[in-house]
Coordinates of C-alpha atoms and ligand atoms in Angstrom, one line a residue:
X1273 CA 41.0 -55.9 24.4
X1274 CA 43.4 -55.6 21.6
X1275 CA 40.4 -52.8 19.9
X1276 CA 40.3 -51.0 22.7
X1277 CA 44.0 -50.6 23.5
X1278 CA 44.6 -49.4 20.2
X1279 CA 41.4 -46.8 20.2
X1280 CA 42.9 -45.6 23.3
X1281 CA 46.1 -45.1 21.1
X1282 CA 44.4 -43.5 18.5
X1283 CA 42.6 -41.1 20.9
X1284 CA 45.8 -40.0 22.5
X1285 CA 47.6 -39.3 19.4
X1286 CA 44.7 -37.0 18.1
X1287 CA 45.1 -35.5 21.4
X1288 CA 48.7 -35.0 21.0
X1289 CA 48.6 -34.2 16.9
X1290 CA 47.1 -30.0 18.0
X1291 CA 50.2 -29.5 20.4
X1292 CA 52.5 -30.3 17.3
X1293 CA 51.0 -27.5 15.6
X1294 CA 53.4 -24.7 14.7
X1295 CA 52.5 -21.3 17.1
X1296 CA 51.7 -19.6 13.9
X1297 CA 48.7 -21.7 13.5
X1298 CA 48.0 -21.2 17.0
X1299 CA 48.5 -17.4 16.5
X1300 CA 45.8 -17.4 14.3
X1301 CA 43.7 -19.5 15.4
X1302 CA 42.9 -17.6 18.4
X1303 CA 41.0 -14.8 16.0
X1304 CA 38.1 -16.9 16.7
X1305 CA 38.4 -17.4 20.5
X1306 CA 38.8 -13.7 20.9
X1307 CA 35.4 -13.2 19.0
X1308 CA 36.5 -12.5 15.6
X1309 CA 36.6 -15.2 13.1
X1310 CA 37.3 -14.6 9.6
X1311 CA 35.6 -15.8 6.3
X1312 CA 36.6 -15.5 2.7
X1313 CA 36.0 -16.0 -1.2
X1314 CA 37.7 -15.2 -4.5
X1315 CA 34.9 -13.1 -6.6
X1316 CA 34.5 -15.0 -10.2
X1317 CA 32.6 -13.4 -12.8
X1318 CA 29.6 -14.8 -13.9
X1319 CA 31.0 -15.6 -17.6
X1320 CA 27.4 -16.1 -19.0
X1321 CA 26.7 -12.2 -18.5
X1322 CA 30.5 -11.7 -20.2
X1323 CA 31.8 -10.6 -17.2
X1324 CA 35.5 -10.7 -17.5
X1325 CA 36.2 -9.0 -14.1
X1326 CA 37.2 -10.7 -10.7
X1327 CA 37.4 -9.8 -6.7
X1328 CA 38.3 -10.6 -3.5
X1329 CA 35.5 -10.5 -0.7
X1330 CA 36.3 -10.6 3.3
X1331 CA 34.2 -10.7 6.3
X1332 CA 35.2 -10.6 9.7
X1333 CA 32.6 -11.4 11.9
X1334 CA 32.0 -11.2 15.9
X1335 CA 28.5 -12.3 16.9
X1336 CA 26.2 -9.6 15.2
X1337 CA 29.2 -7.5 13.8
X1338 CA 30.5 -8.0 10.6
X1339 CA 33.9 -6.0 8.9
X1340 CA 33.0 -6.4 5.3
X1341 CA 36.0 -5.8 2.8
X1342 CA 35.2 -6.4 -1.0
X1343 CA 37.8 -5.8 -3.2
X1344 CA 36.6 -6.1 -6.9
X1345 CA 38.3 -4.6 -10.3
X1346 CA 37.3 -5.0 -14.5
X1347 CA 33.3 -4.7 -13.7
X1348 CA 31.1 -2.7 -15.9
X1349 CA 32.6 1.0 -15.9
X1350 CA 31.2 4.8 -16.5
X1351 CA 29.2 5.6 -13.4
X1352 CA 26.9 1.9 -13.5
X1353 CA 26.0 1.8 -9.5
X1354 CA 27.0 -1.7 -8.4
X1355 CA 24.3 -3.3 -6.4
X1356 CA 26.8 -6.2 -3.6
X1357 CA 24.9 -8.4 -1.1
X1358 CA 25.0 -10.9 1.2
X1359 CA 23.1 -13.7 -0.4
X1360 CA 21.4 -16.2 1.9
X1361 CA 19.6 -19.1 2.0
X1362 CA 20.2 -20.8 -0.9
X1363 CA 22.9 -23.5 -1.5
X1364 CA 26.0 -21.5 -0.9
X1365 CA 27.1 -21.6 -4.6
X1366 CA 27.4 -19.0 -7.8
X1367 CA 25.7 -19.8 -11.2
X1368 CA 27.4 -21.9 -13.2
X1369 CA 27.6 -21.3 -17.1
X1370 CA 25.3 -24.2 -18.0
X1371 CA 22.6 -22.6 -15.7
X1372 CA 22.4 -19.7 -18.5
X1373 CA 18.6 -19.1 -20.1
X1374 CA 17.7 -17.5 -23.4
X1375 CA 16.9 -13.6 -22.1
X1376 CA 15.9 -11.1 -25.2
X1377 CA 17.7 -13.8 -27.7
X1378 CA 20.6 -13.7 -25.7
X1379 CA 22.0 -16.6 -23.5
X1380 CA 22.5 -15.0 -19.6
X1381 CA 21.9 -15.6 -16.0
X1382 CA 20.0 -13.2 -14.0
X1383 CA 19.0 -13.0 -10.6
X1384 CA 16.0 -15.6 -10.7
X1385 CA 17.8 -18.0 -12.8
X1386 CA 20.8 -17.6 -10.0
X1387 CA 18.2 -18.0 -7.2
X1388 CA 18.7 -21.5 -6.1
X1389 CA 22.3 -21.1 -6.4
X1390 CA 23.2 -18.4 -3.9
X1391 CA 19.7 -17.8 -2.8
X1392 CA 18.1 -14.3 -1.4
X1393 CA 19.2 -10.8 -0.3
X1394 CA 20.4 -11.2 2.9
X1395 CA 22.3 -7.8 3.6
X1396 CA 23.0 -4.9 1.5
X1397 CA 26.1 -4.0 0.9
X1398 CA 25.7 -0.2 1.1
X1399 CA 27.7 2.5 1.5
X1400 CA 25.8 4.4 4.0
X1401 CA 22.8 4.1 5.7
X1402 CA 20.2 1.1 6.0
X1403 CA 21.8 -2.5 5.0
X1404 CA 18.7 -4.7 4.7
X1405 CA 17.3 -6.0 1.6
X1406 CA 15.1 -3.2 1.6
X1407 CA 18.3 -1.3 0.2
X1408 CA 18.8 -4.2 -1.9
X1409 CA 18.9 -1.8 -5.1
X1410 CA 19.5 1.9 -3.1
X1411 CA 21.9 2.8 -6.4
X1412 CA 22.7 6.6 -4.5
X1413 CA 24.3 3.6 -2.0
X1414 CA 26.1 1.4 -3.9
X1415 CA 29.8 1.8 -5.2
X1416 CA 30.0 2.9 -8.9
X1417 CA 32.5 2.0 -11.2
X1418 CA 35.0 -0.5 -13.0
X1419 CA 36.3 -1.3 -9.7
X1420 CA 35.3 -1.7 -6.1
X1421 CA 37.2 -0.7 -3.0
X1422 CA 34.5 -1.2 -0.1
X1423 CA 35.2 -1.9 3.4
X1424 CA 32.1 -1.0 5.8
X1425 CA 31.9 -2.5 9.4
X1426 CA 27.8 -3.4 10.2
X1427 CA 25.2 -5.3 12.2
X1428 CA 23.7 -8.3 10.6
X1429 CA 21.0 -10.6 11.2
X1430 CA 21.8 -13.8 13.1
X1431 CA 20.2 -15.1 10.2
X1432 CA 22.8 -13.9 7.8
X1433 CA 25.5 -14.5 10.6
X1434 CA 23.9 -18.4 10.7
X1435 CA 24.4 -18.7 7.0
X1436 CA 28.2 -17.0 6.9
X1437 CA 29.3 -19.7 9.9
X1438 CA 27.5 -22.7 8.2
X1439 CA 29.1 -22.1 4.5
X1440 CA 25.8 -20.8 3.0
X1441 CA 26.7 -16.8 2.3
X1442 CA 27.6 -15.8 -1.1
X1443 CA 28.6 -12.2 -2.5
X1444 CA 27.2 -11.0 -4.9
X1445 CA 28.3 -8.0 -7.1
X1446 CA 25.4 -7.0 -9.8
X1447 CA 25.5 -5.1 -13.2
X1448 CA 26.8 -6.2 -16.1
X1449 CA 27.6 -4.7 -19.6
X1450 CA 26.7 -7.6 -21.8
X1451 CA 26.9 -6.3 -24.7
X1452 CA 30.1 -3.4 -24.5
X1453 CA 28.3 -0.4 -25.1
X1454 CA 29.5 1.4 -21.8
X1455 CA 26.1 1.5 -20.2
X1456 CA 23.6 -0.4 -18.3
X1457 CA 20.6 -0.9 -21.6
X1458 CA 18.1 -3.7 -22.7
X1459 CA 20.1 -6.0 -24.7
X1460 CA 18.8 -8.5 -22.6
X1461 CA 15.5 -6.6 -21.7
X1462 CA 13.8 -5.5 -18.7
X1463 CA 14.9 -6.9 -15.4
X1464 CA 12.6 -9.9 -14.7
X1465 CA 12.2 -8.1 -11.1
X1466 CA 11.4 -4.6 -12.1
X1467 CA 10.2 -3.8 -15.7
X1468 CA 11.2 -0.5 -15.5
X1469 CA 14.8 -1.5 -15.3
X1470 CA 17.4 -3.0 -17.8
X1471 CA 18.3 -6.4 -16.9
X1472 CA 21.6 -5.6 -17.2
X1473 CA 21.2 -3.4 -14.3
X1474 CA 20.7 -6.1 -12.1
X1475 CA 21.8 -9.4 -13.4
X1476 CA 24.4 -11.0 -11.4
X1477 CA 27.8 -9.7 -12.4
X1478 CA 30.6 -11.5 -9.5
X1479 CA 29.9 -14.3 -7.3
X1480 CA 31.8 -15.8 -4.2
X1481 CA 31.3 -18.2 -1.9
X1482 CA 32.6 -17.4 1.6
X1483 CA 34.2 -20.1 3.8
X1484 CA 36.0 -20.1 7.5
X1485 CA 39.8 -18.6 6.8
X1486 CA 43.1 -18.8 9.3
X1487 CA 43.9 -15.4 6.9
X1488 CA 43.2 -12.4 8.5
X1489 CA 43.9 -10.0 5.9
X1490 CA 43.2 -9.9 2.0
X1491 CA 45.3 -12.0 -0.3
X1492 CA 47.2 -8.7 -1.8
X1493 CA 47.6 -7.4 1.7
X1494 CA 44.5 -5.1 1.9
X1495 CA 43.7 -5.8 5.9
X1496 CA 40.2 -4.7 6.5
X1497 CA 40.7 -2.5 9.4
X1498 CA 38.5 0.8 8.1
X1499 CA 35.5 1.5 10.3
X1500 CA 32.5 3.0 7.7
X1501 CA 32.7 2.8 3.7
X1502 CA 35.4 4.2 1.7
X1503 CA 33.8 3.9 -1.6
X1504 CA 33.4 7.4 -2.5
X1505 CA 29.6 8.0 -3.7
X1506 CA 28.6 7.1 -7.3
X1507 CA 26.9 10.3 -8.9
X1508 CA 23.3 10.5 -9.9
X1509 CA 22.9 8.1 -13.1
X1510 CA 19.8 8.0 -13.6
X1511 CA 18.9 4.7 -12.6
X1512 CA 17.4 6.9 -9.5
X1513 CA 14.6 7.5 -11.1
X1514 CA 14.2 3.5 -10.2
X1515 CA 15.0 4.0 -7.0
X1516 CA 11.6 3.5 -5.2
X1517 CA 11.1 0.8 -7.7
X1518 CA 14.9 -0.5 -7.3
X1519 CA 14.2 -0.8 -3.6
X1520 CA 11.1 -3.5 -4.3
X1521 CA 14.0 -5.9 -5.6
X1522 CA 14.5 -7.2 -2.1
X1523 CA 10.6 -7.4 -1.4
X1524 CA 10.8 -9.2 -5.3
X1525 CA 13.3 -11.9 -4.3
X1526 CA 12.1 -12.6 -1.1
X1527 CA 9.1 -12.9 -2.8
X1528 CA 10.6 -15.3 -5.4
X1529 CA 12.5 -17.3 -2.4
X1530 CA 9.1 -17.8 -0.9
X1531 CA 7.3 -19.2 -3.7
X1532 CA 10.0 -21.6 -4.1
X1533 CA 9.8 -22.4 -0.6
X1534 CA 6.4 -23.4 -0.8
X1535 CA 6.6 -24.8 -4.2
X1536 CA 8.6 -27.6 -2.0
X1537 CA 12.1 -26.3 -2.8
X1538 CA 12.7 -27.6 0.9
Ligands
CU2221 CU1 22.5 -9.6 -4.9

């Protein structure tokens, strides 16, 4: 008798603990119940590719809609086209510095190695246009740059909106200048999913995590209210000539998520 009483207790006092709430958590916490519910993640460079840059990524996201803001500054500069996904898929997390393998004599993470981390191509972060993984490397459609000002409102898969609600989405901002030079070249050769292009092209460059957020707005007061991209277009770099090829990258990783798969990875 005396259990119950007290579980009764307990019940009405976690009943009662929501209305003590100030109305500013209230206030926000109807951005869900009105359809939009907010996720975010710090960007942190993936310090095995000596990425000293950082970034702020946003999504806003109302059933199949998401507002995508990705805020990102000290990447690779010149005109090096920035691939950005969603990753899916994987285990929600961004390579760690241990998780580094020997590439062309030199110790980095690139996008298989990174795999099991944060998983496959999900969305493309594009500029314009198509926003599958079959854009995962459209460079015409990517933000160039040292820094990244991106804010693009698009349709996802309920697979990719499955993964943002559960925890398991990560962003993922690629190209990395590993060894200073200026440009994307092979110090750390080919890229293990298309010989034709320098690893540093592709490897992993900032990684985030997103996770359920009472903040509507960006940390340094960026709100993500911009229908359509505002990066400006990178110019022709020559990577294009990859492009067809660049544009296998999704169909690669999927690939590579598949044999995994199979291999038992579940
Ligand atoms: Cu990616």
């Amino acid at each position: 008798m005396h259990s119950i009483q007290a579980r009764v207790l307990t019940a009405a006092a976690v009943v009662a603990l929501p209305l003590a709430l100030p109305a500013t958590a209230w206030a926000s916490s109807t951005s869900s119940s009105s359809g939009w519910t907010t996720y975010q993640g710090s960007l942190d460079p993936v310090t095995a590719n000596k990425v000293t840059g950082s970034g702020h990524a946003m999504i806003q996201l109302s059933g199949d809609q998401a507002k995508v803001t990705v805020k990102a500054s000290g990447l690779a500069g010149g005109a090096s086209p920035h691939a950005m996904h969603i990753h899916i898929d994987g285990n929600g997390t961004c390579p760690k510095p241990s998780e580094a393998k020997d590439h062309n004599g030199h110790s980095s993470t690139n996008v298989a190695d990174a795999m099991k981390d944060y998983g496959m191509i999900g969305t493309s972060l594009t500029t314009s246009g198509d926003n599958s993984a079959k854009s995962a490397l459209a460079v015409k459609r990517f933000p160039s740059g040292s820094s990244v000002d991106y804010s693009r409102t698009m349709t996802v898969s309920s697979k990719v909106a499955d993964n943002i609600k559960s925890g398991k989405a990560v962003i993922v901002v690629h190209g990395v200048d590993y060894n200073g030079n200026g440009k994307y070249d092979n110090v750390l050769g080919a890229s293990e999913l298309d010989k034709s292009l320098p690893a540093e092209a592709t490897d992993p460059a900032l990684c985030g995590a997103l996770a359920a957020s009472q903040m509507s707005s960006m940390p340094n007061g960026g709100a993500a209210t911009g229908d359509g991209a505002t990066q400006a277009q990178g110019p022709d770099t020559g990577l294009v000539a990859g492009g067809g090829a660049l544009a296998l990258l999704g169909a690669a990783a999927g690939g590579y998520a598949l044999r995994r798969r199979s291999a038992g990875a579940r």
